[in-house]
PDB file of C-alpha atoms in Angstrom:
ATOM      1  CA  GLY A  23      28.604  -7.569 -12.779  1.00  0.00           C
ATOM      2  CA  ALA A  24      26.228  -4.688 -11.074  1.00  0.00           C
ATOM      3  CA  VAL A  25      26.041  -4.299  -7.606  1.00  0.00           C
ATOM      4  CA  VAL A  26      22.818  -3.932  -5.332  1.00  0.00           C
ATOM      5  CA  SER A  27      23.161  -3.491  -1.224  1.00  0.00           C
ATOM      6  CA  GLN A  28      20.500  -3.300   1.303  1.00  0.00           C
ATOM      7  CA  HIS A  29      20.816  -1.743   5.146  1.00  0.00           C
ATOM      8  CA  PRO A  30      20.138  -2.686   7.476  1.00  0.00           C
ATOM      9  CA  SER A  31      21.097  -6.728   6.768  1.00  0.00           C
ATOM     10  CA  ARG A  32      18.873  -7.505   9.715  1.00  0.00           C
ATOM     11  CA  VAL A  33      16.714  -5.932  12.486  1.00  0.00           C
ATOM     12  CA  ILE A  34      14.552  -6.928  15.695  1.00  0.00           C
ATOM     13  CA  CYS A  35      12.000  -4.468  16.193  1.00  0.00           C
ATOM     14  CA  LYS A  36       9.307  -4.495  18.769  1.00  0.00           C
ATOM     15  CA  SER A  37       5.782  -4.422  17.702  1.00  0.00           C
ATOM     16  CA  GLY A  38       4.372  -1.058  17.001  1.00  0.00           C
ATOM     17  CA  THR A  39       7.423   0.446  15.569  1.00  0.00           C
ATOM     18  CA  SER A  40       8.841   1.288  12.089  1.00  0.00           C
ATOM     19  CA  VAL A  41      11.635   0.152  10.152  1.00  0.00           C
ATOM     20  CA  LYS A  42      13.187   1.881   7.471  1.00  0.00           C
ATOM     21  CA  ILE A  43      14.915  -0.531   4.538  1.00  0.00           C
ATOM     22  CA  GLU A  44      17.319   0.889   2.375  1.00  0.00           C
ATOM     23  CA  CYS A  45      17.911  -0.343  -0.986  1.00  0.00           C
ATOM     24  CA  ARG A  46      21.103   1.194  -3.257  1.00  0.00           C
ATOM     25  CA  SER A  47      22.602   0.446  -6.733  1.00  0.00           C
ATOM     26  CA  LEU A  48      26.115   1.136  -6.115  1.00  0.00           C
ATOM     27  CA  ASP A  49      27.515   1.464  -9.666  1.00  0.00           C
ATOM     28  CA  PHE A  50      24.388   1.956 -11.779  1.00  0.00           C
ATOM     29  CA  GLN A  51      21.416   4.392 -11.884  1.00  0.00           C
ATOM     30  CA  ALA A  52      17.892   2.390 -11.791  1.00  0.00           C
ATOM     31  CA  THR A  53      14.899   4.338 -12.515  1.00  0.00           C
ATOM     32  CA  THR A  54      12.670   1.286 -11.221  1.00  0.00           C
ATOM     33  CA  MET A  55      13.560  -0.986  -8.463  1.00  0.00           C
ATOM     34  CA  PHE A  56      11.566  -3.702  -7.107  1.00  0.00           C
ATOM     35  CA  TRP A  57      10.565  -4.604  -3.363  1.00  0.00           C
ATOM     36  CA  TYR A  58      10.006  -8.464  -2.611  1.00  0.00           C
ATOM     37  CA  ARG A  59       9.392 -10.566   0.097  1.00  0.00           C
ATOM     38  CA  GLN A  60      10.085 -14.206   0.936  1.00  0.00           C
ATOM     39  CA  PHE A  61       8.733 -16.598   3.386  1.00  0.00           C
ATOM     40  CA  PRO A  62      10.795 -19.506   4.892  1.00  0.00           C
ATOM     41  CA  LYS A  63      11.594 -22.317   2.035  1.00  0.00           C
ATOM     42  CA  LYS A  64       9.451 -19.947   0.004  1.00  0.00           C
ATOM     43  CA  SER A  65       9.426 -18.067  -3.457  1.00  0.00           C
ATOM     44  CA  LEU A  66       9.789 -14.296  -3.696  1.00  0.00           C
ATOM     45  CA  MET A  67       6.663 -12.426  -3.694  1.00  0.00           C
ATOM     46  CA  LEU A  68       6.632  -8.904  -5.409  1.00  0.00           C
ATOM     47  CA  MET A  69       5.282  -6.423  -3.025  1.00  0.00           C
ATOM     48  CA  ALA A  70       5.800  -3.156  -5.457  1.00  0.00           C
ATOM     49  CA  THR A  71       7.495  -1.304  -8.090  1.00  0.00           C
ATOM     50  CA  SER A  72       9.463   1.477  -7.245  1.00  0.00           C
ATOM     51  CA  ASN A  73       9.731   4.245  -9.992  1.00  0.00           C
ATOM     52  CA  GLU A  74      11.901   7.121  -9.637  1.00  0.00           C
ATOM     53  CA  GLY A  75       9.894  10.333  -8.915  1.00  0.00           C
ATOM     54  CA  SER A  76       6.752   8.830  -9.124  1.00  0.00           C
ATOM     55  CA  LYS A  77       4.499   6.625  -6.759  1.00  0.00           C
ATOM     56  CA  ALA A  78       4.929   2.858  -6.177  1.00  0.00           C
ATOM     57  CA  THR A  79       2.808   0.455  -7.768  1.00  0.00           C
ATOM     58  CA  TYR A  80       1.718  -1.978  -5.216  1.00  0.00           C
ATOM     59  CA  GLU A  81       0.734  -5.740  -6.092  1.00  0.00           C
ATOM     60  CA  GLN A  82      -2.802  -6.743  -5.018  1.00  0.00           C
ATOM     61  CA  GLY A  83      -3.246  -7.271  -1.312  1.00  0.00           C
ATOM     62  CA  VAL A  84      -0.196  -5.206  -0.293  1.00  0.00           C
ATOM     63  CA  GLU A  85      -1.325  -2.331   1.943  1.00  0.00           C
ATOM     64  CA  LYS A  86       0.363   0.904   0.659  1.00  0.00           C
ATOM     65  CA  ASP A  87      -0.477   2.481   4.057  1.00  0.00           C
ATOM     66  CA  LYS A  88       2.143   0.014   5.691  1.00  0.00           C
ATOM     67  CA  PHE A  89       4.647  -0.328   3.397  1.00  0.00           C
ATOM     68  CA  LEU A  90       5.214   2.690   2.314  1.00  0.00           C
ATOM     69  CA  ILE A  91       8.325   3.241  -0.760  1.00  0.00           C
ATOM     70  CA  ASN A  92      10.133   6.302  -1.842  1.00  0.00           C
ATOM     71  CA  HIS A  93      12.401   6.274  -4.633  1.00  0.00           C
ATOM     72  CA  ALA A  94      14.125   9.629  -4.217  1.00  0.00           C
ATOM     73  CA  SER A  95      17.022   9.403  -6.572  1.00  0.00           C
ATOM     74  CA  LEU A  96      18.253   7.376  -8.974  1.00  0.00           C
ATOM     75  CA  THR A  97      20.256   5.252  -6.732  1.00  0.00           C
ATOM     76  CA  LEU A  98      17.850   5.029  -3.529  1.00  0.00           C
ATOM     77  CA  SER A  99      14.861   3.232  -2.767  1.00  0.00           C
ATOM     78  CA  THR A 100      13.570   2.633   0.776  1.00  0.00           C
ATOM     79  CA  LEU A 101      10.717   0.891   1.971  1.00  0.00           C
ATOM     80  CA  THR A 102       9.337   1.212   5.564  1.00  0.00           C
ATOM     81  CA  VAL A 103       7.179  -0.954   7.167  1.00  0.00           C
ATOM     82  CA  THR A 104       4.739   1.005   9.738  1.00  0.00           C
ATOM     83  CA  SER A 105       3.232   0.063  12.796  1.00  0.00           C
ATOM     84  CA  ALA A 106       5.262  -3.538  12.319  1.00  0.00           C
ATOM     85  CA  HIS A 107       3.584  -6.616  13.854  1.00  0.00           C
ATOM     86  CA  PRO A 108       4.769 -10.220  13.900  1.00  0.00           C
ATOM     87  CA  GLU A 109       3.237 -11.028  10.962  1.00  0.00           C
ATOM     88  CA  ASP A 110       5.582  -8.781   8.917  1.00  0.00           C
ATOM     89  CA  SER A 111       8.428 -10.471   9.948  1.00  0.00           C
ATOM     90  CA  SER A 112       9.884 -11.909   6.783  1.00  0.00           C
ATOM     91  CA  PHE A 113      12.819 -11.472   4.468  1.00  0.00           C
ATOM     92  CA  TYR A 114      12.939  -8.322   2.377  1.00  0.00           C
ATOM     93  CA  ILE A 115      14.311  -8.262  -0.702  1.00  0.00           C
ATOM     94  CA  CYS A 116      14.913  -5.582  -3.330  1.00  0.00           C
ATOM     95  CA  SER A 117      16.135  -5.595  -6.912  1.00  0.00           C
ATOM     96  CA  ALA A 118      17.514  -2.449  -9.257  1.00  0.00           C
ATOM     97  CA  LEU A 119      16.583  -2.887 -12.887  1.00  0.00           C
ATOM     98  CA  ARG A 120      19.650  -2.395 -15.396  1.00  0.00           C
ATOM     99  CA  GLN A 121      18.671  -1.058 -18.543  1.00  0.00           C
ATOM    100  CA  GLY A 122      20.585  -2.002 -21.608  1.00  0.00           C
ATOM    101  CA  SER A 123      20.382  -4.026 -24.546  1.00  0.00           C
ATOM    102  CA  SER A 124      18.752  -6.389 -22.455  1.00  0.00           C
ATOM    103  CA  ASP A 125      17.142  -4.841 -19.329  1.00  0.00           C
ATOM    104  CA  THR A 126      18.444  -7.299 -16.175  1.00  0.00           C
ATOM    105  CA  GLN A 127      17.226  -6.591 -12.884  1.00  0.00           C
ATOM    106  CA  TYR A 128      20.095  -7.214  -9.770  1.00  0.00           C
ATOM    107  CA  PHE A 129      19.328  -7.988  -6.256  1.00  0.00           C
ATOM    108  CA  GLY A 130      20.052  -6.925  -2.995  1.00  0.00           C
ATOM    109  CA  PRO A 131      21.528  -9.125  -0.292  1.00  0.00           C
ATOM    110  CA  GLY A 132      17.847  -8.687   1.581  1.00  0.00           C
ATOM    111  CA  THR A 133      17.113  -7.693   5.050  1.00  0.00           C
ATOM    112  CA  ARG A 134      15.754  -9.968   7.566  1.00  0.00           C
ATOM    113  CA  LEU A 135      13.117  -8.394   9.855  1.00  0.00           C
ATOM    114  CA  THR A 136      12.371  -9.712  12.636  1.00  0.00           C
ATOM    115  CA  VAL A 137       9.104  -7.992  14.629  1.00  0.00           C
ATOM    116  CA  LEU A 138       8.670  -9.401  18.373  1.00  0.00           C
TER     117      LEU A 138
ATOM    118  CA  LEU B  11       3.844 -12.614 -17.810  1.00  0.00           C
ATOM    119  CA  ALA B  12       4.793 -15.780 -19.256  1.00  0.00           C
ATOM    120  CA  LYS B  13       4.855 -18.989 -16.335  1.00  0.00           C
ATOM    121  CA  THR B  14       7.407 -21.124 -15.814  1.00  0.00           C
ATOM    122  CA  THR B  15       7.706 -24.630 -15.023  1.00  0.00           C
ATOM    123  CA  GLN B  16      10.795 -26.430 -13.601  1.00  0.00           C
ATOM    124  CA  PRO B  17      11.574 -29.714 -11.634  1.00  0.00           C
ATOM    125  CA  ILE B  18      11.150 -28.782  -7.726  1.00  0.00           C
ATOM    126  CA  SER B  19      14.373 -30.472  -7.091  1.00  0.00           C
ATOM    127  CA  MET B  20      17.405 -32.314  -8.440  1.00  0.00           C
ATOM    128  CA  ASP B  21      20.217 -34.081  -6.813  1.00  0.00           C
ATOM    129  CA  SER B  22      23.971 -34.295  -8.398  1.00  0.00           C
ATOM    130  CA  TYR B  23      27.416 -34.895  -7.648  1.00  0.00           C
ATOM    131  CA  GLU B  24      30.563 -33.015  -7.468  1.00  0.00           C
ATOM    132  CA  GLY B  25      31.952 -32.815 -10.684  1.00  0.00           C
ATOM    133  CA  GLN B  26      28.747 -34.110 -13.091  1.00  0.00           C
ATOM    134  CA  GLU B  27      27.363 -31.710 -15.710  1.00  0.00           C
ATOM    135  CA  VAL B  28      24.032 -30.637 -14.549  1.00  0.00           C
ATOM    136  CA  ASN B  29      21.407 -29.326 -16.950  1.00  0.00           C
ATOM    137  CA  ILE B  30      18.009 -27.791 -15.543  1.00  0.00           C
ATOM    138  CA  THR B  31      14.984 -27.447 -17.765  1.00  0.00           C
ATOM    139  CA  CYS B  32      12.381 -24.630 -17.769  1.00  0.00           C
ATOM    140  CA  SER B  33       9.430 -24.773 -19.378  1.00  0.00           C
ATOM    141  CA  HIS B  34       7.933 -21.712 -20.727  1.00  0.00           C
ATOM    142  CA  ASN B  35       5.033 -22.730 -23.424  1.00  0.00           C
ATOM    143  CA  ASN B  36       3.391 -19.138 -23.423  1.00  0.00           C
ATOM    144  CA  ILE B  37       6.482 -16.859 -23.815  1.00  0.00           C
ATOM    145  CA  ALA B  38       6.171 -13.550 -25.470  1.00  0.00           C
ATOM    146  CA  THR B  39       8.040 -12.573 -28.418  1.00  0.00           C
ATOM    147  CA  ASN B  40       9.713  -9.477 -26.398  1.00  0.00           C
ATOM    148  CA  ASP B  41      10.544 -11.941 -23.788  1.00  0.00           C
ATOM    149  CA  TYR B  42      14.015 -12.560 -22.375  1.00  0.00           C
ATOM    150  CA  ILE B  43      14.768 -15.558 -20.281  1.00  0.00           C
ATOM    151  CA  THR B  44      17.060 -14.987 -17.348  1.00  0.00           C
ATOM    152  CA  TRP B  45      18.161 -17.454 -14.464  1.00  0.00           C
ATOM    153  CA  TYR B  46      19.009 -16.890 -10.860  1.00  0.00           C
ATOM    154  CA  GLN B  47      21.018 -18.664  -8.198  1.00  0.00           C
ATOM    155  CA  GLN B  48      19.544 -18.178  -4.239  1.00  0.00           C
ATOM    156  CA  PHE B  49      21.304 -19.565  -1.216  1.00  0.00           C
ATOM    157  CA  PRO B  50      19.652 -19.345   1.968  1.00  0.00           C
ATOM    158  CA  SER B  51      19.160 -15.895   3.239  1.00  0.00           C
ATOM    159  CA  GLN B  52      20.503 -14.268   0.700  1.00  0.00           C
ATOM    160  CA  GLY B  53      19.315 -12.155  -2.399  1.00  0.00           C
ATOM    161  CA  PRO B  54      19.157 -13.886  -5.874  1.00  0.00           C
ATOM    162  CA  ARG B  55      22.234 -13.577  -7.943  1.00  0.00           C
ATOM    163  CA  PHE B  56      21.958 -13.009 -11.714  1.00  0.00           C
ATOM    164  CA  ILE B  57      23.276 -16.119 -13.474  1.00  0.00           C
ATOM    165  CA  ILE B  58      22.560 -15.723 -17.246  1.00  0.00           C
ATOM    166  CA  GLN B  59      20.277 -14.459 -19.512  1.00  0.00           C
ATOM    167  CA  GLY B  60      19.008 -15.369 -23.289  1.00  0.00           C
ATOM    168  CA  TYR B  61      16.900 -14.672 -26.198  1.00  0.00           C
ATOM    169  CA  LYS B  62      17.565 -17.688 -28.609  1.00  0.00           C
ATOM    170  CA  THR B  63      20.151 -20.187 -29.151  1.00  0.00           C
ATOM    171  CA  LYS B  64      22.576 -20.358 -26.977  1.00  0.00           C
ATOM    172  CA  VAL B  65      24.694 -18.100 -24.680  1.00  0.00           C
ATOM    173  CA  THR B  66      27.604 -19.049 -22.655  1.00  0.00           C
ATOM    174  CA  ASN B  67      29.457 -17.298 -19.808  1.00  0.00           C
ATOM    175  CA  GLU B  68      31.951 -18.217 -17.210  1.00  0.00           C
ATOM    176  CA  VAL B  69      29.552 -19.282 -14.867  1.00  0.00           C
ATOM    177  CA  ALA B  70      26.914 -21.451 -16.964  1.00  0.00           C
ATOM    178  CA  SER B  71      25.571 -22.031 -20.635  1.00  0.00           C
ATOM    179  CA  LEU B  72      21.853 -21.580 -21.689  1.00  0.00           C
ATOM    180  CA  PHE B  73      20.467 -23.029 -24.204  1.00  0.00           C
ATOM    181  CA  ILE B  74      17.195 -22.350 -25.727  1.00  0.00           C
ATOM    182  CA  PRO B  75      15.564 -23.838 -28.936  1.00  0.00           C
ATOM    183  CA  ALA B  76      14.588 -21.927 -31.918  1.00  0.00           C
ATOM    184  CA  ASP B  77      10.497 -22.215 -30.545  1.00  0.00           C
ATOM    185  CA  ARG B  78      11.648 -20.708 -27.653  1.00  0.00           C
ATOM    186  CA  LYS B  79       9.176 -22.620 -24.900  1.00  0.00           C
ATOM    187  CA  SER B  80      11.596 -23.702 -23.151  1.00  0.00           C
ATOM    188  CA  SER B  81      15.301 -23.401 -22.355  1.00  0.00           C
ATOM    189  CA  THR B  82      17.662 -25.151 -20.519  1.00  0.00           C
ATOM    190  CA  LEU B  83      20.586 -24.020 -17.633  1.00  0.00           C
ATOM    191  CA  SER B  84      23.701 -26.155 -17.893  1.00  0.00           C
ATOM    192  CA  LEU B  85      26.280 -26.087 -14.988  1.00  0.00           C
ATOM    193  CA  PRO B  86      29.797 -27.582 -15.572  1.00  0.00           C
ATOM    194  CA  ARG B  87      31.154 -29.542 -12.898  1.00  0.00           C
ATOM    195  CA  VAL B  88      29.289 -28.586 -10.025  1.00  0.00           C
ATOM    196  CA  SER B  89      30.931 -28.086  -6.631  1.00  0.00           C
ATOM    197  CA  LEU B  90      29.313 -28.243  -3.145  1.00  0.00           C
ATOM    198  CA  SER B  91      28.940 -24.595  -3.236  1.00  0.00           C
ATOM    199  CA  ASP B  92      26.059 -24.995  -6.414  1.00  0.00           C
ATOM    200  CA  THR B  93      23.810 -26.548  -4.101  1.00  0.00           C
ATOM    201  CA  ALA B  94      21.051 -23.634  -4.044  1.00  0.00           C
ATOM    202  CA  VAL B  95      17.356 -22.641  -5.348  1.00  0.00           C
ATOM    203  CA  TYR B  96      17.907 -21.829  -9.224  1.00  0.00           C
ATOM    204  CA  TYR B  97      14.791 -19.336 -10.841  1.00  0.00           C
ATOM    205  CA  CYS B  98      13.828 -19.389 -14.496  1.00  0.00           C
ATOM    206  CA  LEU B  99      12.347 -16.426 -15.222  1.00  0.00           C
ATOM    207  CA  VAL B 100      10.642 -14.729 -18.261  1.00  0.00           C
ATOM    208  CA  GLY B 101       9.942 -11.390 -18.462  1.00  0.00           C
ATOM    209  CA  GLU B 102       9.806  -8.430 -21.537  1.00  0.00           C
ATOM    210  CA  ASN B 103      12.760  -6.142 -22.060  1.00  0.00           C
ATOM    211  CA  THR B 104      11.027  -3.251 -21.758  1.00  0.00           C
ATOM    212  CA  GLY B 105      12.601  -2.156 -18.027  1.00  0.00           C
ATOM    213  CA  ARG B 106       9.204  -1.703 -16.780  1.00  0.00           C
ATOM    214  CA  ARG B 107       7.858  -5.444 -15.923  1.00  0.00           C
ATOM    215  CA  ALA B 108       8.474  -7.023 -12.793  1.00  0.00           C
ATOM    216  CA  LEU B 109       9.603 -10.747 -12.411  1.00  0.00           C
ATOM    217  CA  THR B 110       7.428 -13.670 -11.249  1.00  0.00           C
ATOM    218  CA  PHE B 111       9.178 -16.129  -9.586  1.00  0.00           C
ATOM    219  CA  GLY B 112       7.687 -19.612  -9.209  1.00  0.00           C
ATOM    220  CA  SER B 113       9.004 -22.268  -7.223  1.00  0.00           C
ATOM    221  CA  GLY B 114      12.658 -22.839  -8.376  1.00  0.00           C
ATOM    222  CA  THR B 115      14.466 -25.333  -8.653  1.00  0.00           C
ATOM    223  CA  ARG B 116      16.373 -26.728  -5.187  1.00  0.00           C
ATOM    224  CA  LEU B 117      20.074 -28.513  -6.444  1.00  0.00           C
ATOM    225  CA  GLN B 118      21.517 -30.210  -3.954  1.00  0.00           C
ATOM    226  CA  VAL B 119      25.258 -31.266  -4.655  1.00  0.00           C
ATOM    227  CA  GLN B 120      26.503 -34.041  -2.912  1.00  0.00           C
ATOM    228  CA  PRO B 121      30.463 -35.241  -2.338  1.00  0.00           C
TER     229      PRO B 121
END
């Protein structure tokens, strides 16, 4: 099956700092990747759609200046949480779209962000 | 995007077959049905995907009636390790549309 990795798996940072999370598709190329966040015992919420070589599309209510997304290659998308605050603490999950006869999203293992 | 409705939770015992049904009354012609499994603090794992009739892989079977307004994920002989949240999603097969996650079904398998 398709493999998607995320790094780091867990990060703890101080309030006001910025954190970068990487999402890589390891065995396929993905022109489209997605970023989600998930709060405890809640479902995944889409934050943005990341397209290789173009600007990301953000969902309503997601601050594009706070959550910077870069999709510089067909196998890598990054999410940078700028000036993080405790309310940004969450589980961030990326997915990569593998296109074929039926397009399928494959998810990374997630990144647990804790902002102190 | 087609909205989905699933039971919030289900209980089962080891060795039993579990069937989780998902309703998607306003599914569009181009929509595929995809099921994911998620364990705590992990990303969702792809289980199975289908468009119509029946799809089977090494993990599960997916039954889709002719009207495609619902689908049933069938897990044969569940074990304790199948305890997880299962999400049914419906999305357009264009490669551009994101998936909208509903609340999922929390399956608890007991010994």
